[in-house]
């Protein structure tokens, strides 16, 4: 075996977005040795892209808000497939996690009396999102990063983990390469926290950056952990659609929270056309009432633009399919109209949505204070992920934890906007704390040589093939996979296309196994992409198989052959594991029953 | 999906443009010429990805969000430090090749990727945030929106390090040991002007961060993709604070008297 750099930690955190950094800070506070591995430079993770805000029932805007209402909103949004214990912990602990960030230097926008200002977002009964303009994610990640560098964390930047290592049943560390030089690293750790985010890169149109290849999902799966709820993939209703090179880039829900409205090519507010029964009592009857709601009128009900993301995305798709879309295949999002309603309208829009103003001005040459934006759905967030224990965030593998987007449970069939930033704070903190406790209680683990040798051989395989031996370019395979997922496993799913997709994924796997890489190991994107393919293909297969299995439409999962909800499926989570023969196995598990007191909350609040 | 197809068909009127891209590592290298097909709305990073996909799979490019929010894809385009994801092809002259090279102020790793780790080390030197005791019994603070707005400009920084790249104190004089560069002066400004912070960094600014080296040529402000007025709103007020603190004996006397008064 070649001599690799070996690092020993009590807790190894894989991923340095919000969840990873929050976990690392918490573990370091327990006075254990903490290593953080990040695929990019520190502070560049996808959390920087989060715009709208972090949901927490601080009740600064409306005294009727409390954790029980936040809990009920989260469960309703997730169509009751959520892990209710996670939803309970999340709603209870989010306010403390947000206040703690403020103590570490984060700045949020203020109410007139100087408290944290909260904004409206889809599916939340009251204004609940603490925010700073439309760059809340940057504020959060920078705060955690700057706090973390003084907390004694050992950060390995531009390092990618390719395998988890196990000592018997227990996780023992990870095998990785560094991007810059192509050297291999072995991490030996008492506990490992996965905080690798989502899987968006398996789709053509996505708000996610290149990093989101489902690394954590795939690493856990390959190591024998369970994945859950993989059929539920959130398509954010408002991504940019024009020009082509920026298609998919997120347009924050905050635009609608500030009064932005959706219109079709006929100028019609089509969101009023179809309001789901469960939300009808809370939805505005008129455009006027909707506007008053966005401006803080507590007696008004929310405009239909602020219904849950799954519903808004489907409505947009319907307008486009029925020929009432915008010139480039989306619909119109109009914030400019509020100019007639507020003082210094253009200035107001620029102050409330500075990032959006800048983004459209520079990338689309469009002034959002003057014109409507063209937007359409974009692959945004994986509700599914590693199945974890609600209290500890530990997976079925002892010592392996997961937090944030790569973990499953909190969001059920559909996530509410703003609940991801609170998710990563609440469960990042819990994962970090429990991982440190686990590492202390269980002591050091042993990293077996044969696993390191195998991981090294696997990582170097693409170099052993030559393009002349019919080895393919990794970028082409990735691109074909993205087209496949976009076209056949999109927002509205049909069984024939899903079955075809499964077959095509098998073909793509065969092609990926023959991929060839040119050049050497230093900063070689062709090689990195080749290594990412396994993860992309694993998560794509999991999404597709689960989507074919769930014969109903619920939350973010819509089947054209089963357009309605099915009460039997309403109590089932789909769990995915790797079989002994290496094939993917799917099984149905009952959603954990609601505790009596939680059931009472839902019945009372609705 | 419908959106994909329609958008793809609508993009007509492509042209081919040649690119001179720096290829090589610390040991040496040269500009290599590539051609890319330019479609409406494309940015330089799109063209680099196209070259990577079709002609040079091992072309090293650092990038992440492709939306001007993470600050990873910094490079020099036609001699000017820029985010390649926010540099539109339509804003560049189309009668000459587009020249793309790595940032010059940092050691080269390969092709367009430089070793920016120095910046992360420098940040550790800046005295961290320390909040005043909470204002309310529930452990929270009260702040005025105007005080939040004042530092918001500095907190927009995406750490792309283009200001560090263009700063002549670093780029030409290589004072990396004694000067923290515009990024970390702005970082210090964000902390110094933070409504809750109680730390005093004025002596650090003078002695350790080397604020005196900045002679306000405003090149950093000029290249900032977030349009932060680095010099006028950040560095100059900091310089004034440092000067007031270090060279104002009368002011010091007044402060001592005031402090005594408060204690009594």
mmCIF file of C-alpha atoms in Angstrom, chain B residues 9-159:
data_model
loop_
_atom_site.group_PDB
_atom_site.id
_atom_site.type_symbol
_atom_site.label_atom_id
_atom_site.label_comp_id
_atom_site.label_asym_id
_atom_site.label_seq_id
_atom_site.Cartn_x
_atom_site.Cartn_y
_atom_site.Cartn_z
ATOM 1 C CA UNK B 9 -34.824 26.096 -29.526
ATOM 2 C CA UNK B 10 -35.144 29.784 -28.864
ATOM 3 C CA UNK B 11 -31.405 30.344 -28.639
ATOM 4 C CA UNK B 12 -30.364 31.174 -32.136
ATOM 5 C CA UNK B 13 -27.631 33.275 -33.618
ATOM 6 C CA UNK B 14 -24.519 31.599 -32.253
ATOM 7 C CA UNK B 15 -21.003 32.623 -33.174
ATOM 8 C CA UNK B 16 -17.587 31.072 -32.617
ATOM 9 C CA UNK B 17 -15.028 32.915 -30.546
ATOM 10 C CA UNK B 18 -11.457 31.977 -29.845
ATOM 11 C CA UNK B 19 -10.014 31.863 -26.355
ATOM 12 C CA UNK B 20 -6.428 32.070 -25.208
ATOM 13 C CA UNK B 21 -6.382 30.124 -21.979
ATOM 14 C CA UNK B 22 -3.363 29.845 -19.755
ATOM 15 C CA UNK B 23 -2.318 26.204 -19.307
ATOM 16 C CA UNK B 24 0.450 25.109 -16.993
ATOM 17 C CA UNK B 25 1.615 24.917 -13.407
ATOM 18 C CA UNK B 26 4.211 26.486 -11.117
ATOM 19 C CA UNK B 27 6.931 24.987 -13.333
ATOM 20 C CA UNK B 28 5.790 26.957 -16.386
ATOM 21 C CA UNK B 29 3.189 27.010 -19.100
ATOM 22 C CA UNK B 30 1.771 28.897 -22.058
ATOM 23 C CA UNK B 31 -1.458 30.252 -23.518
ATOM 24 C CA UNK B 32 -3.311 27.695 -25.592
ATOM 25 C CA UNK B 33 -5.945 28.622 -28.138
ATOM 26 C CA UNK B 34 -9.415 27.063 -28.116
ATOM 27 C CA UNK B 35 -12.638 27.857 -29.893
ATOM 28 C CA UNK B 36 -16.070 27.904 -28.309
ATOM 29 C CA UNK B 37 -19.555 28.391 -29.666
ATOM 30 C CA UNK B 38 -21.145 31.433 -28.069
ATOM 31 C CA UNK B 39 -24.905 31.503 -27.494
ATOM 32 C CA UNK B 40 -27.019 34.358 -26.213
ATOM 33 C CA UNK B 41 -26.447 35.239 -22.579
ATOM 34 C CA UNK B 42 -23.322 33.115 -22.193
ATOM 35 C CA UNK B 43 -20.656 34.012 -19.657
ATOM 36 C CA UNK B 44 -16.927 33.255 -19.813
ATOM 37 C CA UNK B 45 -17.324 30.329 -17.396
ATOM 38 C CA UNK B 46 -19.813 28.688 -19.790
ATOM 39 C CA UNK B 47 -17.234 28.865 -22.551
ATOM 40 C CA UNK B 48 -14.567 27.364 -20.279
ATOM 41 C CA UNK B 49 -16.922 24.504 -19.436
ATOM 42 C CA UNK B 50 -17.601 23.923 -23.108
ATOM 43 C CA UNK B 51 -13.855 23.770 -23.787
ATOM 44 C CA UNK B 52 -13.471 21.388 -20.853
ATOM 45 C CA UNK B 53 -16.235 19.123 -22.067
ATOM 46 C CA UNK B 54 -15.235 19.015 -25.713
ATOM 47 C CA UNK B 55 -11.525 19.703 -25.989
ATOM 48 C CA UNK B 56 -9.628 19.751 -22.711
ATOM 49 C CA UNK B 57 -11.185 17.589 -19.945
ATOM 50 C CA UNK B 58 -8.222 18.248 -17.669
ATOM 51 C CA UNK B 59 -8.490 22.070 -17.860
ATOM 52 C CA UNK B 60 -8.402 23.168 -14.219
ATOM 53 C CA UNK B 61 -11.117 25.692 -13.352
ATOM 54 C CA UNK B 62 -12.398 26.438 -9.850
ATOM 55 C CA UNK B 63 -16.104 27.216 -9.658
ATOM 56 C CA UNK B 64 -19.185 26.490 -7.640
ATOM 57 C CA UNK B 65 -22.466 28.383 -7.724
ATOM 58 C CA UNK B 66 -22.246 29.989 -11.178
ATOM 59 C CA UNK B 67 -24.448 32.806 -9.924
ATOM 60 C CA UNK B 68 -21.957 35.304 -8.534
ATOM 61 C CA UNK B 69 -22.679 34.294 -4.958
ATOM 62 C CA UNK B 70 -19.798 32.059 -3.868
ATOM 63 C CA UNK B 71 -16.755 33.831 -5.293
ATOM 64 C CA UNK B 72 -14.884 30.726 -6.492
ATOM 65 C CA UNK B 73 -14.314 31.357 -10.200
ATOM 66 C CA UNK B 74 -12.035 34.394 -9.965
ATOM 67 C CA UNK B 75 -9.564 34.824 -12.840
ATOM 68 C CA UNK B 76 -8.239 37.534 -15.108
ATOM 69 C CA UNK B 77 -10.192 38.101 -18.322
ATOM 70 C CA UNK B 78 -8.478 40.283 -20.904
ATOM 71 C CA UNK B 79 -6.190 41.449 -18.123
ATOM 72 C CA UNK B 80 -8.919 42.423 -15.669
ATOM 73 C CA UNK B 81 -9.677 40.496 -12.437
ATOM 74 C CA UNK B 82 -13.239 39.173 -12.704
ATOM 75 C CA UNK B 83 -15.653 36.447 -11.716
ATOM 76 C CA UNK B 84 -15.840 34.344 -14.862
ATOM 77 C CA UNK B 85 -19.452 33.407 -14.046
ATOM 78 C CA UNK B 86 -20.530 37.054 -14.117
ATOM 79 C CA UNK B 87 -18.551 38.120 -17.170
ATOM 80 C CA UNK B 88 -20.921 38.095 -20.100
ATOM 81 C CA UNK B 89 -19.469 37.300 -23.496
ATOM 82 C CA UNK B 90 -21.550 40.102 -24.995
ATOM 83 C CA UNK B 91 -19.634 42.624 -22.865
ATOM 84 C CA UNK B 92 -16.272 41.615 -24.351
ATOM 85 C CA UNK B 93 -14.915 42.784 -27.713
ATOM 86 C CA UNK B 94 -15.788 40.167 -30.340
ATOM 87 C CA UNK B 95 -13.020 41.032 -32.804
ATOM 88 C CA UNK B 96 -10.203 39.626 -30.686
ATOM 89 C CA UNK B 97 -9.580 36.412 -28.749
ATOM 90 C CA UNK B 98 -10.678 36.347 -25.112
ATOM 91 C CA UNK B 99 -7.645 35.937 -22.917
ATOM 92 C CA UNK B 100 -8.192 34.046 -19.645
ATOM 93 C CA UNK B 101 -5.429 33.621 -17.091
ATOM 94 C CA UNK B 102 -5.163 32.856 -13.377
ATOM 95 C CA UNK B 103 -5.021 35.508 -10.647
ATOM 96 C CA UNK B 104 -1.419 36.675 -10.439
ATOM 97 C CA UNK B 105 -1.159 37.535 -6.775
ATOM 98 C CA UNK B 106 -1.428 33.941 -5.568
ATOM 99 C CA UNK B 107 0.799 30.928 -6.285
ATOM 100 C CA UNK B 108 -0.390 28.925 -9.264
ATOM 101 C CA UNK B 109 -1.631 25.381 -8.783
ATOM 102 C CA UNK B 110 -2.630 24.581 -12.336
ATOM 103 C CA UNK B 111 -4.172 26.368 -15.323
ATOM 104 C CA UNK B 112 -6.709 28.870 -13.909
ATOM 105 C CA UNK B 113 -6.541 27.642 -10.319
ATOM 106 C CA UNK B 114 -4.412 29.397 -7.724
ATOM 107 C CA UNK B 115 -3.522 28.623 -4.136
ATOM 108 C CA UNK B 116 -5.568 31.124 -2.108
ATOM 109 C CA UNK B 117 -4.945 29.456 1.267
ATOM 110 C CA UNK B 118 -2.971 32.500 2.458
ATOM 111 C CA UNK B 119 -6.269 34.375 2.734
ATOM 112 C CA UNK B 120 -7.713 31.795 5.089
ATOM 113 C CA UNK B 121 -4.626 32.014 7.297
ATOM 114 C CA UNK B 122 -4.801 35.809 7.383
ATOM 115 C CA UNK B 123 -8.415 35.726 8.513
ATOM 116 C CA UNK B 124 -7.462 33.757 11.610
ATOM 117 C CA UNK B 125 -5.262 36.689 12.680
ATOM 118 C CA UNK B 126 -8.201 39.109 12.845
ATOM 119 C CA UNK B 127 -9.510 39.447 16.370
ATOM 120 C CA UNK B 128 -12.896 37.654 16.460
ATOM 121 C CA UNK B 129 -16.311 39.130 17.171
ATOM 122 C CA UNK B 130 -17.211 39.659 20.813
ATOM 123 C CA UNK B 131 -20.774 40.657 21.595
ATOM 124 C CA UNK B 132 -21.856 43.073 24.296
ATOM 125 C CA UNK B 133 -24.102 41.512 26.976
ATOM 126 C CA UNK B 134 -27.667 40.912 25.760
ATOM 127 C CA UNK B 135 -30.029 43.874 25.984
ATOM 128 C CA UNK B 136 -33.117 41.969 27.041
ATOM 129 C CA UNK B 137 -33.846 39.483 29.796
ATOM 130 C CA UNK B 138 -34.520 36.746 27.265
ATOM 131 C CA UNK B 139 -30.889 36.928 26.067
ATOM 132 C CA UNK B 140 -31.601 38.861 22.874
ATOM 133 C CA UNK B 141 -30.405 42.182 21.517
ATOM 134 C CA UNK B 142 -32.151 45.261 20.175
ATOM 135 C CA UNK B 143 -30.615 46.895 17.145
ATOM 136 C CA UNK B 144 -31.617 49.701 14.853
ATOM 137 C CA UNK B 145 -32.031 48.762 11.202
ATOM 138 C CA UNK B 146 -29.800 51.723 10.286
ATOM 139 C CA UNK B 147 -26.926 50.251 12.297
ATOM 140 C CA UNK B 148 -27.434 46.898 10.590
ATOM 141 C CA UNK B 149 -27.547 48.569 7.169
ATOM 142 C CA UNK B 150 -24.271 50.364 7.770
ATOM 143 C CA UNK B 151 -22.218 47.151 7.939
ATOM 144 C CA UNK B 152 -24.371 45.204 5.503
ATOM 145 C CA UNK B 153 -22.329 46.506 2.603
ATOM 146 C CA UNK B 154 -19.202 44.895 4.038
ATOM 147 C CA UNK B 155 -20.961 41.686 4.961
ATOM 148 C CA UNK B 156 -21.987 41.202 1.328
ATOM 149 C CA UNK B 157 -18.382 40.154 0.594
ATOM 150 C CA UNK B 158 -18.271 36.774 -1.151
ATOM 151 C CA UNK B 159 -14.517 36.270 -0.571
#
